[in-house]
CSV table of C-alpha atoms in Angstrom, one decimal:
chain,number,residue,atom,x,y,z
A,1,UNK,CA,-0.5,0.3,0.1
A,2,UNK,CA,2.7,2.7,1.1
A,3,UNK,CA,4.5,1.6,-2.4
A,4,UNK,CA,1.2,3.2,-4.5
A,5,UNK,CA,0.9,5.9,-2.2
A,6,UNK,CA,4.5,7.2,-3.6
A,7,UNK,CA,3.8,6.4,-7.0
A,8,UNK,CA,0.6,8.1,-7.2
A,9,UNK,CA,2.6,10.9,-5.5
A,10,UNK,CA,5.7,10.5,-7.7
A,11,UNK,CA,3.2,10.7,-10.7
A,12,UNK,CA,1.3,14.3,-9.4
A,13,UNK,CA,4.7,16.0,-8.7
A,14,UNK,CA,6.2,14.7,-12.6
A,15,UNK,CA,3.1,15.9,-13.7
A,16,UNK,CA,3.4,18.7,-12.7
A,17,UNK,CA,6.6,20.0,-12.9
A,18,UNK,CA,5.9,19.2,-16.9
A,19,UNK,CA,3.0,21.5,-16.5
A,20,UNK,CA,5.1,24.3,-15.2
A,21,UNK,CA,8.4,23.8,-17.4
A,22,UNK,CA,6.0,23.4,-20.3
A,23,UNK,CA,4.4,27.0,-19.0
A,24,UNK,CA,8.2,28.2,-18.7
A,25,UNK,CA,9.3,26.8,-21.7
A,26,UNK,CA,6.6,28.4,-23.6
A,27,UNK,CA,6.3,31.5,-22.1
A,28,UNK,CA,10.0,32.1,-22.8
A,29,UNK,CA,10.0,30.8,-26.3
A,30,UNK,CA,7.1,33.7,-26.9
A,31,UNK,CA,8.6,36.2,-25.2
A,32,UNK,CA,9.8,39.3,-27.1
A,33,UNK,CA,13.0,41.1,-26.9
A,34,UNK,CA,12.3,44.6,-26.6
A,35,UNK,CA,13.1,46.9,-29.5
A,36,UNK,CA,15.4,49.5,-28.9
A,37,UNK,CA,14.9,53.2,-30.4
A,38,UNK,CA,16.8,56.4,-29.8
A,39,UNK,CA,15.5,60.0,-29.2
A,40,UNK,CA,17.6,63.4,-30.4
A,41,UNK,CA,16.2,65.5,-27.2
A,42,UNK,CA,18.2,68.2,-27.7
A,43,UNK,CA,17.1,68.3,-31.6
A,44,UNK,CA,13.6,68.4,-30.0
A,45,UNK,CA,14.2,71.2,-27.4
A,46,UNK,CA,15.6,73.1,-30.4
A,47,UNK,CA,13.1,72.8,-32.6
A,48,UNK,CA,10.6,73.6,-29.7
A,49,UNK,CA,13.3,76.7,-29.2
A,50,UNK,CA,12.4,77.5,-32.3
A,51,UNK,CA,8.7,77.2,-33.0
A,52,UNK,CA,7.3,78.5,-29.6
A,53,UNK,CA,7.6,82.2,-31.0
A,54,UNK,CA,5.1,81.6,-33.9
A,55,UNK,CA,2.6,79.2,-32.0
A,56,UNK,CA,0.7,81.3,-30.2
A,57,UNK,CA,1.3,86.1,-30.5
A,58,UNK,CA,1.0,87.5,-27.6
A,59,UNK,CA,1.6,84.2,-25.2
A,60,UNK,CA,4.4,84.1,-22.8
A,61,UNK,CA,7.4,82.6,-24.1
A,62,UNK,CA,8.0,80.4,-20.7
A,63,UNK,CA,4.0,79.9,-20.7
A,64,UNK,CA,4.5,78.1,-24.6
A,65,UNK,CA,7.4,75.8,-24.0
A,66,UNK,CA,5.7,74.7,-20.8
A,67,UNK,CA,2.9,73.7,-22.9
A,68,UNK,CA,4.8,72.0,-25.6
A,69,UNK,CA,6.7,70.6,-23.3
A,70,UNK,CA,4.1,68.9,-21.5
A,71,UNK,CA,3.2,67.0,-25.2
A,72,UNK,CA,6.9,65.8,-25.8
A,73,UNK,CA,6.9,63.1,-23.3
A,74,UNK,CA,3.3,61.5,-24.6
A,75,UNK,CA,4.5,61.6,-27.8
A,76,UNK,CA,8.1,59.9,-27.3
A,77,UNK,CA,6.1,57.3,-25.8
A,78,UNK,CA,3.1,56.7,-28.5
A,79,UNK,CA,5.4,57.1,-31.6
A,80,UNK,CA,8.2,53.9,-29.8
A,81,UNK,CA,5.1,52.0,-29.2
A,82,UNK,CA,5.1,49.4,-26.3
A,83,UNK,CA,7.9,47.1,-25.1
A,84,UNK,CA,10.5,49.5,-27.0
A,85,UNK,CA,13.1,50.9,-25.0
A,86,UNK,CA,13.9,54.3,-25.9
A,87,UNK,CA,17.3,55.6,-25.6
A,88,UNK,CA,18.6,59.4,-25.6
A,89,UNK,CA,21.2,59.5,-28.8
A,90,UNK,CA,23.6,61.4,-26.9
A,91,UNK,CA,24.2,58.7,-24.9
A,92,UNK,CA,23.9,55.4,-27.9
A,93,UNK,CA,26.9,53.7,-29.3
A,94,UNK,CA,25.5,51.2,-31.7
A,95,UNK,CA,24.6,53.1,-34.9
A,96,UNK,CA,22.6,50.7,-36.4
A,97,UNK,CA,19.3,51.5,-33.7
A,98,UNK,CA,16.8,53.3,-35.3
A,99,UNK,CA,16.3,56.9,-34.5
A,100,UNK,CA,12.4,58.1,-34.5
A,101,UNK,CA,13.3,62.1,-33.5
A,102,UNK,CA,12.0,63.2,-36.9
A,103,UNK,CA,8.4,60.9,-36.8
A,104,UNK,CA,8.1,63.0,-32.5
A,105,UNK,CA,9.1,65.9,-34.5
A,106,UNK,CA,6.2,65.8,-37.1
A,107,UNK,CA,4.1,64.8,-34.6
A,108,UNK,CA,4.2,67.8,-32.1
A,109,UNK,CA,4.2,69.8,-35.2
A,110,UNK,CA,8.1,70.9,-34.5
A,111,UNK,CA,10.7,71.7,-37.6
A,112,UNK,CA,13.1,69.5,-38.2
A,113,UNK,CA,15.8,71.9,-39.4
A,114,UNK,CA,15.2,74.5,-36.3
A,115,UNK,CA,18.8,76.0,-35.8
A,116,UNK,CA,20.4,74.6,-32.6
A,117,UNK,CA,22.6,78.0,-31.5
A,118,UNK,CA,20.6,80.2,-32.9
A,119,UNK,CA,18.8,81.7,-29.7
A,120,UNK,CA,17.0,85.0,-29.6
A,121,UNK,CA,17.9,87.1,-26.6
A,122,UNK,CA,13.5,87.9,-26.0
A,123,UNK,CA,13.2,84.3,-26.2
A,124,UNK,CA,16.1,82.6,-24.4
A,125,UNK,CA,18.5,84.8,-22.5
A,126,UNK,CA,20.0,81.8,-20.8
A,127,UNK,CA,22.5,78.9,-21.9
A,128,UNK,CA,20.7,75.6,-22.8
A,129,UNK,CA,22.7,73.6,-20.4
A,130,UNK,CA,25.5,74.6,-18.5
A,131,UNK,CA,27.7,71.2,-19.9
A,132,UNK,CA,27.6,73.1,-23.2
A,133,UNK,CA,29.2,76.3,-22.1
A,134,UNK,CA,33.2,76.3,-20.9
A,135,UNK,CA,34.0,77.7,-17.6
A,136,UNK,CA,34.9,80.8,-19.1
A,137,UNK,CA,31.5,81.6,-20.9
A,138,UNK,CA,29.8,80.3,-18.0
A,139,UNK,CA,31.5,83.1,-15.9
A,140,UNK,CA,30.7,85.6,-18.7
A,141,UNK,CA,26.9,84.8,-18.7
A,142,UNK,CA,27.3,85.2,-15.2
A,143,UNK,CA,28.7,88.4,-15.2
A,144,UNK,CA,26.1,89.8,-17.6
A,145,UNK,CA,23.4,88.9,-15.6
A,146,UNK,CA,24.8,90.3,-12.7
A,147,UNK,CA,25.2,93.4,-14.8
A,148,UNK,CA,21.9,93.9,-16.2
A,149,UNK,CA,20.4,93.2,-12.2
A,150,UNK,CA,22.8,95.6,-11.1
A,151,UNK,CA,21.1,98.1,-13.7
A,152,UNK,CA,17.8,97.5,-13.1
A,153,UNK,CA,18.4,97.9,-9.6
A,154,UNK,CA,20.2,101.2,-10.0
A,155,UNK,CA,17.3,102.6,-12.5
A,156,UNK,CA,15.0,101.4,-9.8
A,157,UNK,CA,16.3,103.5,-7.4
A,158,UNK,CA,16.5,106.4,-10.0
A,159,UNK,CA,12.9,106.2,-10.0
A,160,UNK,CA,12.2,106.2,-6.7
A,161,UNK,CA,14.5,109.6,-6.1
A,162,UNK,CA,12.5,111.3,-8.8
A,163,UNK,CA,9.4,110.4,-7.3
A,164,UNK,CA,10.3,111.8,-4.0
A,165,UNK,CA,11.2,114.8,-5.0
A,166,UNK,CA,8.5,117.7,-4.7
């Protein structure tokens, strides 16, 4: 009697292991590797900066940038598709990875040929990133900002002094 129970348990365990193994193999074979695509974030940001002044006349550029900027990530996700790993193009080593930047720009309605360094003073008076500037040009930029702030303060003091005169 104990031998029969032993074989019944062994058969149940063997059948259970076979089922689990077959499920694991089928899941492993059916599992797709995620696709890898790249996107050039700097190109998208430059296109955004170039297009924002023309999007809505009279709208503050900062508000327009924020409004357009909120659309970037959802559009990248949509263009990339499911089970896709999006890598920033500047961090990519493999040249064979497809680039979706053009499709993202078209979906956002942004220009493909936006200038990289031609930024207008009334639109963006700060450098794009600290890393893009040498220490010397960053110091010059900071000094220029400090001089402009000091000039504004002096102008405000002169206006207050003029108002105080009888």
